[in-house]
mmCIF file of C-alpha atoms in Angstrom:
data_model
loop_
_atom_site.group_PDB
_atom_site.id
_atom_site.type_symbol
_atom_site.label_atom_id
_atom_site.label_comp_id
_atom_site.label_asym_id
_atom_site.label_seq_id
_atom_site.Cartn_x
_atom_site.Cartn_y
_atom_site.Cartn_z
ATOM 1 C CA MET A 1 -201.560 78.057 -31.121
ATOM 2 C CA PHE A 2 -204.867 77.025 -32.737
ATOM 3 C CA GLU A 3 -205.520 73.851 -34.618
ATOM 4 C CA ASP A 4 -208.275 75.678 -36.450
ATOM 5 C CA PRO A 5 -206.754 77.268 -39.589
ATOM 6 C CA PHE A 6 -209.642 79.739 -39.835
ATOM 7 C CA LEU A 7 -209.020 81.167 -36.373
ATOM 8 C CA ARG A 8 -205.277 81.047 -36.855
ATOM 9 C CA LYS A 9 -205.596 83.096 -40.002
ATOM 10 C CA PHE A 10 -207.943 85.634 -38.439
ATOM 11 C CA GLU A 11 -205.544 86.110 -35.541
ATOM 12 C CA PHE A 12 -202.973 87.498 -37.976
ATOM 13 C CA ALA A 13 -205.199 90.586 -38.153
ATOM 14 C CA GLY A 14 -205.010 91.043 -34.378
ATOM 15 C CA ASN A 15 -206.130 89.295 -31.222
ATOM 16 C CA LEU A 16 -209.677 88.008 -30.990
ATOM 17 C CA SER A 17 -211.674 88.024 -27.760
ATOM 18 C CA GLU A 18 -212.937 84.753 -26.305
ATOM 19 C CA ASP A 19 -216.465 85.668 -27.450
ATOM 20 C CA GLU A 20 -215.214 86.279 -30.977
ATOM 21 C CA ARG A 21 -213.330 82.996 -31.077
ATOM 22 C CA THR A 22 -216.387 81.133 -29.851
ATOM 23 C CA ALA A 23 -218.635 82.847 -32.401
ATOM 24 C CA LEU A 24 -216.255 81.914 -35.218
ATOM 25 C CA GLN A 25 -215.892 78.345 -34.036
ATOM 26 C CA LEU A 26 -219.673 77.957 -33.929
ATOM 27 C CA LEU A 27 -219.772 78.934 -37.604
ATOM 28 C CA THR A 28 -217.619 75.992 -38.588
ATOM 29 C CA LEU A 29 -219.345 73.096 -36.846
ATOM 30 C CA THR A 30 -221.075 71.724 -39.942
ATOM 31 C CA ARG A 31 -218.751 70.760 -42.762
ATOM 32 C CA ARG A 32 -219.353 68.932 -45.991
ATOM 33 C CA PRO A 33 -216.809 67.007 -48.035
ATOM 34 C CA VAL A 34 -216.284 68.157 -51.608
ATOM 35 C CA PRO A 35 -214.455 65.713 -53.910
ATOM 36 C CA ALA A 36 -211.460 66.881 -55.923
ATOM 37 C CA ARG A 37 -212.095 68.786 -59.158
ATOM 38 C CA ARG A 38 -215.528 70.173 -58.276
ATOM 39 C CA ASP A 39 -216.816 73.693 -57.809
ATOM 40 C CA ILE A 40 -217.548 74.386 -54.161
ATOM 41 C CA ALA A 41 -220.488 76.766 -54.625
ATOM 42 C CA GLU A 42 -223.825 75.016 -54.305
ATOM 43 C CA SER A 43 -226.011 77.967 -55.132
ATOM 44 C CA GLU A 44 -225.758 80.857 -57.552
ATOM 45 C CA THR A 45 -227.659 83.248 -55.350
ATOM 46 C CA GLY A 46 -224.690 84.660 -53.462
ATOM 47 C CA ASP A 47 -226.335 84.184 -50.099
ATOM 48 C CA ARG A 48 -223.484 82.057 -48.797
ATOM 49 C CA VAL A 49 -219.818 82.459 -48.105
ATOM 50 C CA TYR A 50 -217.727 79.309 -48.351
ATOM 51 C CA LEU A 51 -214.951 78.486 -45.939
ATOM 52 C CA VAL A 52 -212.408 75.821 -46.854
ATOM 53 C CA MET A 53 -211.272 74.010 -43.706
ATOM 54 C CA SER A 54 -209.053 71.382 -45.317
ATOM 55 C CA GLY A 55 -207.656 70.566 -48.745
ATOM 56 C CA PHE A 56 -206.448 72.714 -51.628
ATOM 57 C CA ALA A 57 -208.728 74.670 -53.961
ATOM 58 C CA CYS A 58 -208.347 77.551 -56.384
ATOM 59 C CA ARG A 59 -210.104 80.605 -57.705
ATOM 60 C CA TYR A 60 -210.232 80.341 -61.468
ATOM 61 C CA LYS A 61 -211.816 81.450 -64.682
ATOM 62 C CA THR A 62 -212.211 79.417 -67.862
ATOM 63 C CA LEU A 63 -211.977 81.154 -71.224
ATOM 64 C CA SER A 64 -214.282 80.301 -74.119
ATOM 65 C CA GLY A 65 -211.530 78.208 -75.729
ATOM 66 C CA GLY A 66 -211.409 76.030 -72.628
ATOM 67 C CA ASN A 67 -208.218 77.448 -71.115
ATOM 68 C CA ARG A 68 -208.354 77.726 -67.344
ATOM 69 C CA ARG A 69 -206.490 80.465 -65.517
ATOM 70 C CA ILE A 70 -206.004 80.038 -61.783
ATOM 71 C CA VAL A 71 -205.853 83.473 -60.154
ATOM 72 C CA SER A 72 -205.097 82.313 -56.619
ATOM 73 C CA PHE A 73 -204.913 79.214 -54.499
ATOM 74 C CA VAL A 74 -207.367 78.592 -51.670
ATOM 75 C CA LEU A 75 -205.828 77.023 -48.579
ATOM 76 C CA PRO A 76 -207.368 75.801 -45.324
ATOM 77 C CA GLY A 77 -208.895 78.701 -43.420
ATOM 78 C CA ASP A 78 -209.658 80.731 -46.552
ATOM 79 C CA LEU A 79 -213.059 82.296 -47.177
ATOM 80 C CA CYS A 80 -214.408 82.252 -50.720
ATOM 81 C CA TYR A 81 -217.030 84.372 -52.458
ATOM 82 C CA MET A 82 -216.905 86.765 -49.535
ATOM 83 C CA HIS A 83 -217.311 89.852 -51.714
ATOM 84 C CA ASP A 84 -219.120 88.182 -54.552
ATOM 85 C CA SER A 85 -222.706 88.849 -53.594
ATOM 86 C CA GLY A 86 -223.231 90.736 -56.846
ATOM 87 C CA ALA A 87 -223.526 89.264 -60.324
ATOM 88 C CA PHE A 88 -220.353 91.135 -61.261
ATOM 89 C CA ALA A 89 -218.173 88.504 -59.659
ATOM 90 C CA ARG A 90 -219.907 85.292 -60.665
ATOM 91 C CA ASP A 91 -217.568 84.662 -63.567
ATOM 92 C CA LEU A 92 -214.819 83.782 -61.124
ATOM 93 C CA ARG A 93 -215.310 80.266 -59.800
ATOM 94 C CA VAL A 94 -213.811 78.359 -56.887
ATOM 95 C CA GLY A 95 -212.943 74.737 -57.523
ATOM 96 C CA THR A 96 -211.316 72.047 -55.424
ATOM 97 C CA LEU A 97 -207.947 70.651 -56.496
ATOM 98 C CA THR A 98 -207.989 67.940 -53.827
ATOM 99 C CA GLN A 99 -210.788 66.673 -51.637
ATOM 100 C CA CYS A 100 -211.826 69.547 -49.381
ATOM 101 C CA SER A 101 -213.876 70.056 -46.289
ATOM 102 C CA VAL A 102 -216.109 73.102 -46.749
ATOM 103 C CA VAL A 103 -218.333 75.121 -44.436
ATOM 104 C CA ASP A 104 -221.313 76.958 -45.917
ATOM 105 C CA ILE A 105 -221.720 80.199 -43.992
ATOM 106 C CA PRO A 106 -224.919 82.186 -44.478
ATOM 107 C CA ARG A 107 -223.803 85.618 -45.647
ATOM 108 C CA ALA A 108 -226.366 87.264 -43.348
ATOM 109 C CA ARG A 109 -224.874 85.472 -40.323
ATOM 110 C CA LEU A 110 -221.355 86.609 -41.187
ATOM 111 C CA GLU A 111 -222.569 90.181 -41.650
ATOM 112 C CA GLU A 112 -224.283 89.978 -38.281
ATOM 113 C CA LEU A 113 -221.040 88.862 -36.602
ATOM 114 C CA ILE A 114 -219.121 91.662 -38.333
ATOM 115 C CA GLY A 115 -221.591 94.142 -36.841
ATOM 116 C CA LEU A 116 -221.367 92.633 -33.368
ATOM 117 C CA HIS A 117 -217.633 91.997 -33.045
ATOM 118 C CA PRO A 118 -214.921 94.550 -33.816
ATOM 119 C CA GLY A 119 -212.256 91.811 -33.901
ATOM 120 C CA ILE A 120 -214.149 89.893 -36.591
ATOM 121 C CA SER A 121 -214.788 93.106 -38.528
ATOM 122 C CA ARG A 122 -211.055 93.878 -38.415
ATOM 123 C CA ALA A 123 -210.198 90.346 -39.537
ATOM 124 C CA ILE A 124 -212.578 90.545 -42.502
ATOM 125 C CA TRP A 125 -210.983 93.846 -43.506
ATOM 126 C CA TRP A 126 -207.590 92.192 -43.234
ATOM 127 C CA VAL A 127 -208.686 89.275 -45.418
ATOM 128 C CA THR A 128 -210.028 91.738 -48.001
ATOM 129 C CA LEU A 129 -206.894 93.864 -48.104
ATOM 130 C CA ARG A 130 -204.743 90.771 -48.241
ATOM 131 C CA GLU A 131 -206.641 89.397 -51.225
ATOM 132 C CA LEU A 132 -206.182 92.682 -53.065
ATOM 133 C CA SER A 133 -202.521 92.781 -52.134
ATOM 134 C CA ARG A 134 -202.019 89.217 -53.291
ATOM 135 C CA ALA A 135 -203.848 89.855 -56.572
ATOM 136 C CA ARG A 136 -201.464 92.778 -57.224
ATOM 137 C CA GLU A 137 -198.461 90.619 -56.475
ATOM 138 C CA TRP A 138 -199.662 87.895 -58.861
ATOM 139 C CA ILE A 139 -200.045 90.465 -61.635
ATOM 140 C CA VAL A 140 -196.501 91.671 -61.022
ATOM 141 C CA ASN A 141 -195.273 88.096 -60.751
ATOM 142 C CA ASP A 142 -196.470 87.478 -64.318
ATOM 143 C CA THR A 143 -193.658 89.771 -65.433
ATOM 144 C CA ARG A 144 -190.944 87.515 -64.018
ATOM 145 C CA PRO A 145 -189.347 84.696 -66.016
ATOM 146 C CA ALA A 146 -191.249 81.446 -65.543
ATOM 147 C CA ASP A 147 -188.667 79.815 -63.248
ATOM 148 C CA ARG A 148 -188.712 82.788 -60.862
ATOM 149 C CA ARG A 149 -192.501 83.007 -61.180
ATOM 150 C CA LEU A 150 -192.869 79.396 -60.082
ATOM 151 C CA ALA A 151 -190.337 79.942 -57.292
ATOM 152 C CA HIS A 152 -192.401 82.930 -56.122
ATOM 153 C CA ILE A 153 -195.636 80.930 -55.975
ATOM 154 C CA LEU A 154 -193.875 78.128 -54.087
ATOM 155 C CA CYS A 155 -192.519 80.689 -51.601
ATOM 156 C CA GLU A 156 -196.028 82.100 -51.155
ATOM 157 C CA LEU A 157 -197.478 78.638 -50.549
ATOM 158 C CA PHE A 158 -194.642 77.865 -48.135
ATOM 159 C CA VAL A 159 -195.201 81.028 -46.074
ATOM 160 C CA CYS A 160 -199.005 80.686 -46.068
ATOM 161 C CA LEU A 161 -198.888 77.019 -45.117
ATOM 162 C CA ARG A 162 -196.317 77.742 -42.395
ATOM 163 C CA GLY A 163 -198.771 80.303 -41.027
ATOM 164 C CA ILE A 164 -201.383 77.606 -40.453
ATOM 165 C CA GLY A 165 -198.955 74.925 -39.308
ATOM 166 C CA MET A 166 -199.014 72.954 -42.561
ATOM 167 C CA ALA A 167 -195.364 73.337 -43.557
ATOM 168 C CA ASP A 168 -192.191 72.500 -41.729
ATOM 169 C CA GLU A 169 -188.998 74.517 -42.086
ATOM 170 C CA HIS A 170 -187.976 72.875 -45.368
ATOM 171 C CA GLY A 171 -191.136 72.096 -47.237
ATOM 172 C CA PHE A 172 -194.781 71.203 -47.473
ATOM 173 C CA ASP A 173 -197.227 68.770 -49.021
ATOM 174 C CA LEU A 174 -198.448 70.003 -52.395
ATOM 175 C CA PRO A 175 -201.046 67.519 -53.661
ATOM 176 C CA VAL A 176 -201.827 69.442 -56.851
ATOM 177 C CA SER A 177 -200.764 68.619 -60.396
ATOM 178 C CA GLN A 178 -198.176 70.298 -62.587
ATOM 179 C CA THR A 179 -201.077 71.320 -64.815
ATOM 180 C CA ASP A 180 -202.616 73.196 -61.889
ATOM 181 C CA LEU A 181 -199.366 75.082 -61.393
ATOM 182 C CA ALA A 182 -199.126 75.747 -65.137
ATOM 183 C CA ASP A 183 -202.602 77.290 -65.047
ATOM 184 C CA ALA A 184 -201.592 79.429 -62.073
ATOM 185 C CA LEU A 185 -198.529 80.654 -63.936
ATOM 186 C CA GLY A 186 -200.274 81.048 -67.280
ATOM 187 C CA ILE A 187 -197.844 78.759 -69.100
ATOM 188 C CA SER A 188 -198.249 75.521 -71.042
ATOM 189 C CA ALA A 189 -197.950 71.996 -69.658
ATOM 190 C CA VAL A 190 -194.718 71.577 -71.630
ATOM 191 C CA HIS A 191 -193.261 74.786 -70.243
ATOM 192 C CA ILE A 192 -194.118 74.004 -66.606
ATOM 193 C CA ASN A 193 -192.431 70.638 -66.960
ATOM 194 C CA ARG A 194 -189.232 72.323 -68.144
ATOM 195 C CA VAL A 195 -189.400 74.943 -65.404
ATOM 196 C CA VAL A 196 -189.876 72.354 -62.663
ATOM 197 C CA GLN A 197 -186.988 70.325 -64.110
ATOM 198 C CA ALA A 198 -184.812 73.440 -64.193
ATOM 199 C CA LEU A 199 -185.491 74.259 -60.524
ATOM 200 C CA ARG A 200 -184.802 70.630 -59.631
ATOM 201 C CA THR A 201 -181.587 70.460 -61.614
ATOM 202 C CA ARG A 202 -180.257 73.587 -59.926
ATOM 203 C CA GLY A 203 -181.128 72.089 -56.535
ATOM 204 C CA ARG A 204 -183.616 74.839 -55.688
ATOM 205 C CA ILE A 205 -186.491 72.421 -55.034
ATOM 206 C CA SER A 206 -187.343 68.776 -55.089
ATOM 207 C CA TRP A 207 -190.922 67.681 -55.740
ATOM 208 C CA SER A 208 -191.934 64.073 -55.430
ATOM 209 C CA ASN A 209 -194.839 62.157 -53.952
ATOM 210 C CA ASP A 210 -196.801 65.399 -53.566
ATOM 211 C CA ARG A 211 -194.106 66.860 -51.328
ATOM 212 C CA VAL A 212 -192.099 69.982 -52.143
ATOM 213 C CA THR A 213 -188.772 70.300 -50.380
ATOM 214 C CA ILE A 214 -186.817 73.548 -50.425
ATOM 215 C CA PRO A 215 -183.228 72.911 -49.332
ATOM 216 C CA ASP A 216 -182.361 76.624 -49.098
ATOM 217 C CA VAL A 217 -185.478 78.658 -48.303
ATOM 218 C CA GLN A 218 -183.669 82.008 -48.162
ATOM 219 C CA GLY A 219 -181.940 81.222 -51.449
ATOM 220 C CA LEU A 220 -185.257 80.429 -53.152
ATOM 221 C CA LYS A 221 -186.837 83.615 -51.755
ATOM 222 C CA ALA A 222 -183.936 85.688 -53.067
ATOM 223 C CA PHE A 223 -184.121 83.975 -56.467
ATOM 224 C CA ALA A 224 -187.874 84.708 -56.652
ATOM 225 C CA GLU A 225 -187.535 88.285 -55.300
ATOM 226 C CA PHE A 226 -190.074 87.144 -52.740
ATOM 227 C CA ASP A 227 -190.975 89.641 -50.018
ATOM 228 C CA PRO A 228 -193.770 88.253 -47.816
ATOM 229 C CA ALA A 229 -194.954 91.761 -46.833
ATOM 230 C CA TYR A 230 -197.798 91.524 -49.389
ATOM 231 C CA LEU A 231 -199.285 88.633 -47.424
ATOM 232 C CA CYS A 232 -199.936 91.039 -44.536
ATOM 233 C CA LEU A 233 -198.911 88.506 -41.899
ATOM 234 C CA ASP A 234 -198.028 91.348 -39.548
ATOM 235 C CA GLY A 235 -201.688 92.364 -39.418
ATOM 236 C CA PHE A 236 -202.354 96.080 -39.595
ATOM 237 C CA GLY A 237 -199.087 96.977 -37.864
ATOM 238 C CA PRO A 238 -196.565 99.420 -39.317
ATOM 239 C CA MET B 1 -200.032 75.886 -99.370
ATOM 240 C CA SER B 2 -196.554 74.450 -99.050
ATOM 241 C CA LEU B 3 -194.454 74.679 -95.970
ATOM 242 C CA ARG B 4 -190.702 74.236 -95.800
ATOM 243 C CA LEU B 5 -189.043 72.676 -92.779
ATOM 244 C CA GLN B 6 -185.496 73.344 -91.653
ATOM 245 C CA PRO B 7 -183.925 71.283 -88.871
ATOM 246 C CA VAL B 8 -182.402 73.305 -86.077
ATOM 247 C CA GLN B 9 -181.362 72.981 -82.451
ATOM 248 C CA VAL B 10 -183.251 75.232 -80.033
ATOM 249 C CA ALA B 11 -181.842 76.213 -76.648
ATOM 250 C CA THR B 12 -185.002 75.662 -74.615
ATOM 251 C CA GLY B 13 -183.086 75.356 -71.371
ATOM 252 C CA SER B 14 -184.146 71.703 -71.204
ATOM 253 C CA ASN B 15 -183.436 68.433 -72.984
ATOM 254 C CA ASP B 16 -185.846 69.464 -75.747
ATOM 255 C CA ALA B 17 -183.436 70.544 -78.463
ATOM 256 C CA GLU B 18 -184.245 68.817 -81.773
ATOM 257 C CA SER B 19 -186.469 71.245 -83.606
ATOM 258 C CA GLN B 20 -187.804 72.402 -86.962
ATOM 259 C CA LEU B 21 -188.217 75.916 -88.254
ATOM 260 C CA VAL B 22 -191.353 76.124 -90.386
ATOM 261 C CA PHE B 23 -191.393 78.558 -93.322
ATOM 262 C CA GLU B 24 -194.207 79.592 -95.597
ATOM 263 C CA ASP B 25 -193.119 81.481 -98.742
ATOM 264 C CA GLY B 26 -189.844 82.316 -97.068
ATOM 265 C CA PHE B 27 -191.445 83.628 -93.899
ATOM 266 C CA LEU B 28 -190.825 81.936 -90.558
ATOM 267 C CA VAL B 29 -194.266 81.005 -89.211
ATOM 268 C CA ALA B 30 -193.519 78.485 -86.461
ATOM 269 C CA VAL B 31 -190.908 76.675 -84.411
ATOM 270 C CA LEU B 32 -191.658 73.039 -83.588
ATOM 271 C CA VAL B 33 -189.729 71.271 -80.833
ATOM 272 C CA HIS B 34 -189.462 67.506 -80.435
ATOM 273 C CA LEU B 35 -190.322 66.666 -76.815
ATOM 274 C CA SER B 36 -187.732 64.644 -74.931
ATOM 275 C CA ASP B 37 -188.203 61.801 -72.481
ATOM 276 C CA GLU B 38 -188.624 64.403 -69.713
ATOM 277 C CA HIS B 39 -192.244 64.758 -70.822
ATOM 278 C CA GLU B 40 -193.209 61.134 -70.193
ATOM 279 C CA GLY B 41 -196.581 60.644 -71.920
ATOM 280 C CA ASP B 42 -195.881 63.460 -74.357
ATOM 281 C CA ALA B 43 -192.332 62.332 -75.179
ATOM 282 C CA GLY B 44 -191.791 62.107 -78.926
ATOM 283 C CA LYS B 45 -194.534 64.589 -79.783
ATOM 284 C CA TRP B 46 -193.891 67.848 -81.600
ATOM 285 C CA TYR B 47 -194.723 70.990 -79.635
ATOM 286 C CA LEU B 48 -195.554 74.403 -81.039
ATOM 287 C CA GLU B 49 -192.780 76.233 -79.255
ATOM 288 C CA ALA B 50 -193.550 79.449 -81.063
ATOM 289 C CA GLY B 51 -196.076 80.485 -83.649
ATOM 290 C CA PHE B 52 -196.045 83.797 -85.450
ATOM 291 C CA GLY B 53 -198.985 85.807 -86.736
ATOM 292 C CA ARG B 54 -201.982 83.546 -87.304
ATOM 293 C CA VAL B 55 -200.027 80.529 -86.055
ATOM 294 C CA ASP B 56 -199.654 82.082 -82.611
ATOM 295 C CA SER B 57 -201.739 80.269 -79.995
ATOM 296 C CA PRO B 58 -202.364 80.946 -76.307
ATOM 297 C CA ASP B 59 -202.691 77.191 -75.841
ATOM 298 C CA PRO B 60 -199.807 75.778 -77.881
ATOM 299 C CA PRO B 61 -200.728 72.316 -79.216
ATOM 300 C CA LYS B 62 -198.696 69.097 -79.345
ATOM 301 C CA PHE B 63 -198.698 66.907 -82.426
ATOM 302 C CA ALA B 64 -198.117 63.192 -82.904
ATOM 303 C CA ASP B 65 -195.850 63.826 -85.919
ATOM 304 C CA LEU B 66 -194.660 66.534 -88.290
ATOM 305 C CA ASN B 67 -197.428 65.804 -90.822
ATOM 306 C CA GLU B 68 -200.071 66.527 -88.218
ATOM 307 C CA ALA B 69 -198.221 69.692 -87.195
ATOM 308 C CA GLN B 70 -198.025 70.937 -90.778
ATOM 309 C CA ALA B 71 -201.715 70.210 -91.370
ATOM 310 C CA TRP B 72 -202.595 72.287 -88.317
ATOM 311 C CA ILE B 73 -200.307 75.141 -89.375
ATOM 312 C CA ASN B 74 -201.752 75.096 -92.904
ATOM 313 C CA GLN B 75 -205.240 75.281 -91.452
ATOM 314 C CA ARG B 76 -204.288 78.325 -89.375
ATOM 315 C CA LEU B 77 -202.750 80.028 -92.397
ATOM 316 C CA SER B 78 -205.623 79.317 -94.800
#
């Protein structure tokens, strides 16, 4: 068991050697705090990859009318802008939802480690495939009714946070706003309020003081048609 | 441009039920729902539950009262 969410996440792709673990840990020694509601990228040049070590953030895009759409959440241990070295991806931003601790990794250094260490190369592949898989699932999730869509996102957060030791068997801390969830679901602030109330009334979740409790996890997963296979937590296995 | 309102109850699946259908020249152009106490700071406002044609909006607005809502709808239709 690692305390480090970055290493814990990478180990889902397969075991890392001691050398690989050490190399990854050395990457994360220098961290900077980023206050809530800020973009984490400090430069537009694409020469850095950003690693969130604590806090909640999101990948998002803002339309010309001001509407924000969150396309995925960023949790501790997640790399950001990993594939965004080209101008083609700069429209997608990464912003903090809570205060975060962020590591700035020189892209060249990460590429060097990928070349030197097969375990790190495999883990980066895993992260890439997982992001694609998750993006597909979010597109499909948009087809579900809003209550099941929200339930699905809560199940995803639950499983991902469990994977890094940040959820217990019945719930997790969720210090984001209802508006953040609305923007992740693509629904209005009024609609998200109704959907949260509906899940509460039916006893599927409770959400107070930034804590989500799920009394019947299997029941919520069934309601959401949630199959965690898309999160690739079994690595590259069959 | 004159709008006609017709009170109605809408089954939103929440406590928001009191609503108004909004017609322009006999055509239904919008459904406004009065927000219940569930919405705390927005309670009492009128919400564009549905807008049709030019009244459709990806970011449905909330209005302080029905006059404000009708002014906004008229602007969209003009």
